[in-house]
CSV table of C-alpha atoms and ligand atoms in Angstrom, one decimal:
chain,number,residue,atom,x,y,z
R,1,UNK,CA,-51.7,-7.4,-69.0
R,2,UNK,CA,-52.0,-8.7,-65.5
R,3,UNK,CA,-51.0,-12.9,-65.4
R,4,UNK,CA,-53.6,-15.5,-65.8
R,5,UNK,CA,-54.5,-17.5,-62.9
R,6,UNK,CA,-53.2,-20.4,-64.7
R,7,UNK,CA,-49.9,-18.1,-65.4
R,8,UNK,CA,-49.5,-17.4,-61.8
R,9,UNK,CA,-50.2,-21.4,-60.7
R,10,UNK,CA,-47.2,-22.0,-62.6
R,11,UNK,CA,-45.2,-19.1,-61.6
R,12,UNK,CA,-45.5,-19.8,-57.7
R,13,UNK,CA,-44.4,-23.7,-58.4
R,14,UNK,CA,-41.6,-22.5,-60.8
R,15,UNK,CA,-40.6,-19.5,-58.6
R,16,UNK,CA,-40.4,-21.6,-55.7
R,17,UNK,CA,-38.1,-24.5,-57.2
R,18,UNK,CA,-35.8,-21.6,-58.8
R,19,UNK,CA,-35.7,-20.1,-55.4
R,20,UNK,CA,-34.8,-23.2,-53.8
R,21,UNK,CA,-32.2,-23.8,-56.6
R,22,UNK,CA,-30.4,-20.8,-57.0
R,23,UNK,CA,-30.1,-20.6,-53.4
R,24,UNK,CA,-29.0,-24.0,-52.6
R,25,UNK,CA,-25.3,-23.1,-53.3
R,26,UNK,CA,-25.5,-20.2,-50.6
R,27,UNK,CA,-27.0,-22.3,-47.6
R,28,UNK,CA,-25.0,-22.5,-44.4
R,29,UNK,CA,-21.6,-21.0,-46.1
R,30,UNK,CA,-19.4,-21.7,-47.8
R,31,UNK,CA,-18.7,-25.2,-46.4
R,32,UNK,CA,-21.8,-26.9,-47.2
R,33,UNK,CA,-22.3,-24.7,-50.4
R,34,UNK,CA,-18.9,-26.7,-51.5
R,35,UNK,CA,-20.7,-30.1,-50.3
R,36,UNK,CA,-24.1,-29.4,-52.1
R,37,UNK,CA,-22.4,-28.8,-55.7
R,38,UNK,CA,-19.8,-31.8,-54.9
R,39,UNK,CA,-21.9,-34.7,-53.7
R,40,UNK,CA,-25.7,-33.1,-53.3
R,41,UNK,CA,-28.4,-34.9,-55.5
R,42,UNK,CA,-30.2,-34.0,-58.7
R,43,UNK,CA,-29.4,-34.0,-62.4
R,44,UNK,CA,-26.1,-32.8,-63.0
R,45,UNK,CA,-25.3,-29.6,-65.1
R,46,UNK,CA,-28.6,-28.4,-64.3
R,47,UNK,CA,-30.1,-26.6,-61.5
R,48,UNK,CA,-30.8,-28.5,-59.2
R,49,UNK,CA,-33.4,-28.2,-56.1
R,50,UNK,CA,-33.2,-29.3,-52.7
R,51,UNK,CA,-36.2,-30.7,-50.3
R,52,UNK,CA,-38.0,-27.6,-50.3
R,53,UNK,CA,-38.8,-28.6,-54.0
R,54,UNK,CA,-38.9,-31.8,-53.7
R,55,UNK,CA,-41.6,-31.8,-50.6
R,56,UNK,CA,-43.3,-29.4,-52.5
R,57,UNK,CA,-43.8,-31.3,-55.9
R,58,UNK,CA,-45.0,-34.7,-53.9
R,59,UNK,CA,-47.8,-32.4,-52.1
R,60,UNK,CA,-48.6,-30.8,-55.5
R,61,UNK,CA,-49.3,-34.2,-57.2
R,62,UNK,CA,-51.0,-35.7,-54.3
R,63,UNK,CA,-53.5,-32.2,-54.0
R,64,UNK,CA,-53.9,-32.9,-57.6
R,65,UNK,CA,-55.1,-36.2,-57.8
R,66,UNK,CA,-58.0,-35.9,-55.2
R,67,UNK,CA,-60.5,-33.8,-53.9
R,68,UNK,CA,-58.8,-33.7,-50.3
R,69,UNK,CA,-55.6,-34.8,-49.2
R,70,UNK,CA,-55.5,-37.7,-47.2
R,71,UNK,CA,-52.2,-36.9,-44.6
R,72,UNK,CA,-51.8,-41.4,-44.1
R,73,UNK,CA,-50.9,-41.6,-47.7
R,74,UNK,CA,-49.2,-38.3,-47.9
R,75,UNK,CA,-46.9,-38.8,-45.0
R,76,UNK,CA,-45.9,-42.2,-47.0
R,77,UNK,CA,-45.2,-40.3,-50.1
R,78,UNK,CA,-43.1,-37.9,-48.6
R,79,UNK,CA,-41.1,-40.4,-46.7
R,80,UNK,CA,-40.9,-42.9,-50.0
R,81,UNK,CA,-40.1,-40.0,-52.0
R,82,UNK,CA,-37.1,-38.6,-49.1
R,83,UNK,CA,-33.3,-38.4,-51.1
R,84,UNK,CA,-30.9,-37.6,-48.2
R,85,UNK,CA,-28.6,-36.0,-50.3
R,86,UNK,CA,-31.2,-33.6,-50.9
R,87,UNK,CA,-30.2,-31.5,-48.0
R,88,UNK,CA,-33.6,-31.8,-45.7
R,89,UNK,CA,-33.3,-31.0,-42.3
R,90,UNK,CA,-31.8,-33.1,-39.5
R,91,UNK,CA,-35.2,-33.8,-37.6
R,92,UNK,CA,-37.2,-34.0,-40.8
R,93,UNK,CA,-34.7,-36.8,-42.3
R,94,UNK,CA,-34.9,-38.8,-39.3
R,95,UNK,CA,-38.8,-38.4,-39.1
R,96,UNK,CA,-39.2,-39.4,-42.7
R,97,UNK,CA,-37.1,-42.3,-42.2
R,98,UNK,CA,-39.2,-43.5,-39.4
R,99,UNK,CA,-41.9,-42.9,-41.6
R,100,UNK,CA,-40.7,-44.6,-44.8
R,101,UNK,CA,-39.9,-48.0,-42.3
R,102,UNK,CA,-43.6,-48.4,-41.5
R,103,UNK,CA,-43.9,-46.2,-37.9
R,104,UNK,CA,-46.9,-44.0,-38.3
R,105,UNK,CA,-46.7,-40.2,-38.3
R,106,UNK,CA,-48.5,-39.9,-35.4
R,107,UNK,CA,-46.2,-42.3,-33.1
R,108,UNK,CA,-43.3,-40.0,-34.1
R,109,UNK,CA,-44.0,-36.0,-34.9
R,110,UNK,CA,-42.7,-35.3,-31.1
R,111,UNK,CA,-40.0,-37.7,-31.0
R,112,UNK,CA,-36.8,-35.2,-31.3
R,113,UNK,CA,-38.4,-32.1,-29.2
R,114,UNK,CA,-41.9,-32.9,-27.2
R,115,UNK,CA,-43.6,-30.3,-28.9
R,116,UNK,CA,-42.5,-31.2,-32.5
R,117,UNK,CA,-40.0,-29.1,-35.0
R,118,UNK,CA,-40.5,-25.2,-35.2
R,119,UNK,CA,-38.0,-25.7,-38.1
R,120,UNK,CA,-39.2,-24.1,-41.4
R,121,UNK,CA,-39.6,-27.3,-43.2
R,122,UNK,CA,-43.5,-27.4,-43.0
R,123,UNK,CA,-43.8,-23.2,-44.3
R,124,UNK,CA,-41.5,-24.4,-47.4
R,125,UNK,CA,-44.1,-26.6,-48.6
R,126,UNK,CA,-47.3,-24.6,-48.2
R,127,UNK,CA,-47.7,-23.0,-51.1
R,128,UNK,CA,-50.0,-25.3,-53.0
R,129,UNK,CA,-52.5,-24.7,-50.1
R,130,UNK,CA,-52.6,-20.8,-51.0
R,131,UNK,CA,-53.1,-21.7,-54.3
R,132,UNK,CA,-55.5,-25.0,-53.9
R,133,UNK,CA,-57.3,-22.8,-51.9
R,134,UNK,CA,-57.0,-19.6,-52.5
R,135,UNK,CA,-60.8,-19.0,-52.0
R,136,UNK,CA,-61.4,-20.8,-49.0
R,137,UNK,CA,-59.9,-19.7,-45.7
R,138,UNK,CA,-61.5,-22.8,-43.4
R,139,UNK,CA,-60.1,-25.5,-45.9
R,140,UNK,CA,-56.9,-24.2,-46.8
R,141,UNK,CA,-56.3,-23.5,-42.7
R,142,UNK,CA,-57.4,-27.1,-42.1
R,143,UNK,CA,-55.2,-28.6,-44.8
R,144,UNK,CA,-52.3,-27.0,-43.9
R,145,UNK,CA,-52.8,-27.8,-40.2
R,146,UNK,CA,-53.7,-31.1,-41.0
R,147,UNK,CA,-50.4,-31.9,-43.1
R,148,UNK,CA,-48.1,-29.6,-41.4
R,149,UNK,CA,-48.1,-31.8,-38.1
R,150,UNK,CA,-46.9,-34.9,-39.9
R,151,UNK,CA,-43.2,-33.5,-39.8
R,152,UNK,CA,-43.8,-30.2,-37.6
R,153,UNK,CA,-46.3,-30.3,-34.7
R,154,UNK,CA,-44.7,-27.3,-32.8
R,155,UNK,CA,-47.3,-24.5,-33.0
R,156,UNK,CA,-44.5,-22.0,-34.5
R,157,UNK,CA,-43.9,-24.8,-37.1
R,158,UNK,CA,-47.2,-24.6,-38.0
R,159,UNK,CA,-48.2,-20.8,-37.9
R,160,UNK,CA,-45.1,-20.6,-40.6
R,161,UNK,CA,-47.0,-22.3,-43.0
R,162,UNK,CA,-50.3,-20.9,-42.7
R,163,UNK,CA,-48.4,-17.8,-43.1
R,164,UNK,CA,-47.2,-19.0,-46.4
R,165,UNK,CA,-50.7,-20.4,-47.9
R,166,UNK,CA,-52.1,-17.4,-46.8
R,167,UNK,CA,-49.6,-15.3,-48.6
R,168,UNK,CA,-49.5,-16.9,-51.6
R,169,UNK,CA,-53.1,-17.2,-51.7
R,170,UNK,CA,-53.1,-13.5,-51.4
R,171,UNK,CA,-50.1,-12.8,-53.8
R,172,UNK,CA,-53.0,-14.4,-56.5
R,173,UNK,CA,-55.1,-11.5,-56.2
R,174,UNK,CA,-53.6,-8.8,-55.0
R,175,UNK,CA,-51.7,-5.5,-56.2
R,176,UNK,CA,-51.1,-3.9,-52.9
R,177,UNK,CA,-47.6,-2.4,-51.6
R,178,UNK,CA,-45.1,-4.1,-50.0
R,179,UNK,CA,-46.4,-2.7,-46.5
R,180,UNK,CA,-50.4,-2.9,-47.4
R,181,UNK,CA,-49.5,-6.7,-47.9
R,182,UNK,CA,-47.3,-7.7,-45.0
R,183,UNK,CA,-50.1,-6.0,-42.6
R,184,UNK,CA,-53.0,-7.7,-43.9
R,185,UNK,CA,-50.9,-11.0,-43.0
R,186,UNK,CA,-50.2,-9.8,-39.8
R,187,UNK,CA,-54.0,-8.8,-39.3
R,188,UNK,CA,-55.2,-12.3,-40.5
R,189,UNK,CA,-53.1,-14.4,-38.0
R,190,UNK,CA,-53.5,-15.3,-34.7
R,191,UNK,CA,-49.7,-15.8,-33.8
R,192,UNK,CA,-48.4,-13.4,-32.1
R,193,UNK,CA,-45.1,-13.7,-32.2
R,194,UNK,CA,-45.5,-13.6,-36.2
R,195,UNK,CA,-47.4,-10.6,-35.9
R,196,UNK,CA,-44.6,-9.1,-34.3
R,197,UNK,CA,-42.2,-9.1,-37.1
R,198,UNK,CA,-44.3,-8.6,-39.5
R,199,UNK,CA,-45.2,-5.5,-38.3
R,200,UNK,CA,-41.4,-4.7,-37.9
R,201,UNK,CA,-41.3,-5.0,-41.6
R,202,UNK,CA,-44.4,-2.7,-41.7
R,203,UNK,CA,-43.2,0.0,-40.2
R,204,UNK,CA,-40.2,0.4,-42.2
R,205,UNK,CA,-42.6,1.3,-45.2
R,206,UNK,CA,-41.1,2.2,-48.4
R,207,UNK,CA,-37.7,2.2,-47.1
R,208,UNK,CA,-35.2,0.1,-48.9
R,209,UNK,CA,-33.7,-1.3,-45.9
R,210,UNK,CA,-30.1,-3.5,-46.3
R,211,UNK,CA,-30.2,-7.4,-46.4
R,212,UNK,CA,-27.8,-6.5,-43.4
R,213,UNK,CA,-30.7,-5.0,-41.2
R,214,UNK,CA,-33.0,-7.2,-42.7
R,215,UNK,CA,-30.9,-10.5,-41.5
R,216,UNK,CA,-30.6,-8.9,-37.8
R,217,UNK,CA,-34.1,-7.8,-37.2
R,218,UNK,CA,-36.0,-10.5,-38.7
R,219,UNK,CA,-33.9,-13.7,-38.9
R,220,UNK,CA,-32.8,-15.4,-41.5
R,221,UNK,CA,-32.4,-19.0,-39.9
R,222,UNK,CA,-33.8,-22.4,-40.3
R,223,UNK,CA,-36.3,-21.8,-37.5
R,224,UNK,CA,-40.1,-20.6,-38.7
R,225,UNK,CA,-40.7,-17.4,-36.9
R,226,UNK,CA,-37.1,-15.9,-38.1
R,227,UNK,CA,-36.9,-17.0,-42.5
R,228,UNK,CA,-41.0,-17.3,-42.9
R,229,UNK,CA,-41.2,-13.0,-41.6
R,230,UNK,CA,-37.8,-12.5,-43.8
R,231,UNK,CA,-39.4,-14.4,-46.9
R,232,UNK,CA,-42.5,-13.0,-47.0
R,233,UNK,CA,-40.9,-9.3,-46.5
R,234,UNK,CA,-38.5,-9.9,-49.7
R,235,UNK,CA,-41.1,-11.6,-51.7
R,236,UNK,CA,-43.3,-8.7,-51.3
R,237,UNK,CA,-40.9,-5.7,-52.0
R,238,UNK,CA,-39.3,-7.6,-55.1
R,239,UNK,CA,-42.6,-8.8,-56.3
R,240,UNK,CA,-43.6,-4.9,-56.4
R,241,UNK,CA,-40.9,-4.1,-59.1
R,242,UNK,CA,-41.4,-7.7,-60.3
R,243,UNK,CA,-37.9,-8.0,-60.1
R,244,UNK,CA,-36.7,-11.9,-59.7
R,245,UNK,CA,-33.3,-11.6,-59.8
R,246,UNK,CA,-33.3,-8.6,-57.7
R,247,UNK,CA,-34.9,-10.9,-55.0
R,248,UNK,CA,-32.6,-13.5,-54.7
R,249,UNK,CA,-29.4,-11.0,-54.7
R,250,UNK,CA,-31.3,-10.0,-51.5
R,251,UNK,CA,-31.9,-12.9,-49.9
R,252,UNK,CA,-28.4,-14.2,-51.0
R,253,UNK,CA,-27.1,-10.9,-48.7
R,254,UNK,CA,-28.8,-11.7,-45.8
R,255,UNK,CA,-27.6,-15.5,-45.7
R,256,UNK,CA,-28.7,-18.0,-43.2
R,257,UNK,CA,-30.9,-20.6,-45.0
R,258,UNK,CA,-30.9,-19.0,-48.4
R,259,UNK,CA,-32.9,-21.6,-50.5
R,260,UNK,CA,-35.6,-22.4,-48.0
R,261,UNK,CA,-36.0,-18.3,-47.5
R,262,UNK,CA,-35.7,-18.4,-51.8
R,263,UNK,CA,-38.2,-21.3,-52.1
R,264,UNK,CA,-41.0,-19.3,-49.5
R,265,UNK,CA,-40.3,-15.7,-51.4
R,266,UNK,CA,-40.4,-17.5,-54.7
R,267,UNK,CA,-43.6,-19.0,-54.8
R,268,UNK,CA,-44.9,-15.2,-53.3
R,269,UNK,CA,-43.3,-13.7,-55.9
R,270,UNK,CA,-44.8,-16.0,-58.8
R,271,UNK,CA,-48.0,-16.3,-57.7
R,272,UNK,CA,-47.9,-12.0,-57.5
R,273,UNK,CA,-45.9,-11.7,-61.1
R,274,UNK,CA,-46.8,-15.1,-63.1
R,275,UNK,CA,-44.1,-17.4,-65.0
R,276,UNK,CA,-43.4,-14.6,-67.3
R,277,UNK,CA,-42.0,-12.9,-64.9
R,278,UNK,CA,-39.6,-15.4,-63.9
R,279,UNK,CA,-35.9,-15.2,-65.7
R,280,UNK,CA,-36.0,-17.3,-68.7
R,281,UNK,CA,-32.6,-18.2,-68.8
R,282,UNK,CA,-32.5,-19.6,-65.3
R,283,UNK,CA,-35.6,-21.3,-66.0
R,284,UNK,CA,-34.1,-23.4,-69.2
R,285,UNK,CA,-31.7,-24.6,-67.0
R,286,UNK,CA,-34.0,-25.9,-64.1
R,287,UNK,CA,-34.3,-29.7,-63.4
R,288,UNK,CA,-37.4,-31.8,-63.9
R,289,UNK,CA,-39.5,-28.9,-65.3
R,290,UNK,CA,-41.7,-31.3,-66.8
R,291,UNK,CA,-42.7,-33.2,-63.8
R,292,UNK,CA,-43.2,-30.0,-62.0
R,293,UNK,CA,-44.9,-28.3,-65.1
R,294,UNK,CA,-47.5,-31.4,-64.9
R,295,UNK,CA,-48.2,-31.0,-61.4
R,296,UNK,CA,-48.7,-27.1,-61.3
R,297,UNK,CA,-51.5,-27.8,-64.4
R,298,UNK,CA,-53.5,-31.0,-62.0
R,299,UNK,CA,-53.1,-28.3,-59.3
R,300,UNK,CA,-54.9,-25.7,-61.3
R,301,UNK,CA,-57.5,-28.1,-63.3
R,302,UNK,CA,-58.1,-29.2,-59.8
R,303,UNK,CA,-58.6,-25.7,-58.1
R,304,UNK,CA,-60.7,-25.1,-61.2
R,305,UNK,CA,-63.2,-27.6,-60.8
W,1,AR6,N1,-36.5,-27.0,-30.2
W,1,AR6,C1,-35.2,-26.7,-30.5
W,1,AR6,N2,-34.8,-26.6,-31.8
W,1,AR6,C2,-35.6,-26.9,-32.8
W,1,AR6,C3,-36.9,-27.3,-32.6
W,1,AR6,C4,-37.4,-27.3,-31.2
W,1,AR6,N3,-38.7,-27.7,-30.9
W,1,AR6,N4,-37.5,-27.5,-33.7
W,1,AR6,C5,-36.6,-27.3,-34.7
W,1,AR6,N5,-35.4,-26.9,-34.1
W,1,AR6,P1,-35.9,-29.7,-38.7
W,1,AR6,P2,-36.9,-28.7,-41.2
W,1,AR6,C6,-34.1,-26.6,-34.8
W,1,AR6,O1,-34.7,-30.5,-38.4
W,1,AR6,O2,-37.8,-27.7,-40.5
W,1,AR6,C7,-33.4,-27.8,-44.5
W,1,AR6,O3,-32.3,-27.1,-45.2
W,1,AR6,C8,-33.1,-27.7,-34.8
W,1,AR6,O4,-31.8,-27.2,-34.9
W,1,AR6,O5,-37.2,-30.2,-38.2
W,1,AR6,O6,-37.6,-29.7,-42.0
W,1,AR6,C9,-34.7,-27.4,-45.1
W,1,AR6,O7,-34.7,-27.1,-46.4
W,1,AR6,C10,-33.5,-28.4,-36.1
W,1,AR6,O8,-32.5,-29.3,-36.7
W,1,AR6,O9,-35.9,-29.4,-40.2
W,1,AR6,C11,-35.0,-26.2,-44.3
W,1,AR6,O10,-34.4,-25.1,-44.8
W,1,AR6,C12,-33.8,-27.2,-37.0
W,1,AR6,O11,-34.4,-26.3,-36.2
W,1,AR6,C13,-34.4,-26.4,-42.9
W,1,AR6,O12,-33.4,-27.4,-43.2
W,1,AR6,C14,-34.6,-27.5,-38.3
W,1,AR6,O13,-35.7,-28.3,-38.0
W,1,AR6,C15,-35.3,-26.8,-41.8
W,1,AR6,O14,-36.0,-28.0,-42.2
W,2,MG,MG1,-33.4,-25.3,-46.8
C-alpha cells in the first residue's frame, strides 16, 4: 500500500530532521564533528538536529497557522528562535542576529556579499513549500521566493530552494526512476546552471555510481548549486529502493556538509516513501518529536483545507 498523504507529510518533516541529525556528527570532519557532540545544542542523549531542523520547524508552524506566510513576522521568528550552537552558517548567524536586534530583513540580506548568500541555508528549509503547495506551482514559487530572500537573496541561493519545494512536492506524487525524476526537475527550472548537474546525474542512469564520483562531479559543499544537485540525486536513487539507511551511508561517503545534504535528501525521500519507511529505531531516539509531530499535522490540516 502506497503512503497516505498525511503519511508522507510526516515522513518528509521526520526524514528531514533525521537527516539533519544523523549527519550532524559528519559535517566538516572530524574536527567539528568532535565540537558538535561536545558543546553543540539540543537535548542530550538524544539525536539531536542542527539549523536545518530547526529553520525548518519555525517555517512549518508559521505556514500552519495562516493562510499565507507573512516574511516581517517570519524573519522575526527565525531570528528569535536562532541557537548559535546549533551550527547555522556564518552569514546566516550574523543576518539573524541583525534581525533578532530590530534591523529589518530588507536593510541587511546583501550586507556580507552584494548579491546575498548562495549558501544552501535557504534550499534546507523549503520543504514545507513542496508540501504546502504541492498543487500550486505560482504560490509555492512565490513563497519560496518571497522567504528565501530574507537570509539568501543571491539568485543561486534561491533557485536551490525552489529546487527543493519542487522536488518534494513531486516526491508526493510520483513513482518515477531515479533518472525520470531528476529530469523533470531539470525540465521545470529555469536555472541553468542547476540544469546542468542535474542532467549530469541523468545521464548516468541506472548506474550505481560511488559517493566518490558523486562528491567530485556534483559537489557536496555548503554552497547551493554543489549539495542541492547532490541531495536531490541521493534522495531519488535511495527513495527508489526505499532504503533510508542506505541514503545516509551515501551521503556520509561523499562528505562535505553531510546534514544539510541529509536534511534536503531526507525530506525527498519521506515525502516519496512516508514515515513508515523511515528507521524506527533512529526515530525513538530523535529530539522534540512532538513539537515537530504537531507542526507536520497544522501543515497538513492546513494544505487540506
Ligand atoms: N559569495 C561568496 N561566498 C559565499 C556567498 C557569496 N555570495 N554566499 C555564500 N557563500 P551562509 P547558510 C559561502 O553563511 O547558507 C550550515 O551548516 C560563504 O563561505 O549564508 O545559511 C547550514 O546548515 C558562506 O559562509 O550560510 C548549511 O549547511 C557559506 O557559503 C550551511 O552552513 C554559507 O553561506 C550553509 O548555511
Ligand atoms: Mg548544515
Amino acid at each position: 500500500m502506497p503512503p497516505t498523504r498525511e503519511e508522507r507529510f510526516a515522513g518528509s518533516l521526520f526524514g528531514l530532521a533525521l537527516g539533519d541529525a544523523i549527519g550532524a556528527p559528519y559535517e566538516g570532519g572530524p574536527l567539528s564533528g568532535f565540537l558538535w557532540q561536545l558543546i553543540g545544542a539540543g537535548e542530550r542523549g538524544k539525536l539531536r538536529w542542527t539549523d536545518d531542523t530547526q529553520m525548518t520547524m519555525v517555517l512549518t508552524e508559521h505556514l500552519g497557522a495562516r493562510s499565507v506566510p507573512d516574511p516581517d513576522v517570519l524573519a522575526r521568528e527565525w531570528a528569535n528562535a536562532m541557537e548559535s550552537r546549533r551550527g547555522y552558517g556564518p552569514g546566516s548567524r550574523r543576518l539573524l542576529t541583525r534581525i533578532a536586534s530590530g534591523e529589518d530583513w530588507r536593510d541587511v540580506n546583501r550586507s556580507i556579499w552584494p548579491e546575498g548568500s548562495m549558501g544552501n541555508g535557504a534550499a534546507m528549509r523549503a520543504a514545507p513549500f513542496g508540501l504546502r503547495w504541492s498543487e500550486d506551482r505560482e504560490a509555492r514559487s512565490r513563497w519560496v521566493y518571497e522567504t528565501s530572500r530574507i537570509t539568501h537573496a543571491h539568485p543561486l541561493g534561491i533557485d536551490g530552494a525552489h529546487l527543493i519545494a519542487d522536488a518534494v512536492s513531486r516526491a508526493l506524487h510520483a513513482e518515477e526512476s531515479a533518472p525520470d525524476f531528476l529530469e523533470a526537475l531539470a525540465e521545470e527550472t529555469q536555472s541553468r546552471p542547476f540544469v546542468e548537474k542535474l542532467r549530469q546525474a541523468v545521464r548516468w542512469g541506472a548506474d550505481p555510481v560511488t559517493p566518490a564520483r558523486a562528491a567530485a562531479e556534483l559537489g557536496c559543499s555548503v554552497l547551493a548549486l554543489e549539495s542541492v544537485p547532490a541531495a536531490l540525486y541521493a534522495g531519488a536513487r535511495f527513495a527508489e529502493r526505499r532504503d533510508f539507511d542506505g541514503m545516509m551511508r551515501f551521503i556520509i561517503a561523499m562528505g562535505g556538509d553531510v546534514d544539510t545534504i541529509g536534511a534536503m535528501a531526507g525530506s525527498v525521500f519521506g515525502a516519496r516513501c512516508g514515515v513508515g519507511a523511515l528507521p524506527p529505531e533512529r526515530l525513538v531516539e530523535l529530539e522534540a518529536k512532538t513539537r515537530l509531530e504537531a507542526a507536520a499535522i497544522a501543515l497538513y490540516k492546513r494544505s487540506a483545507q
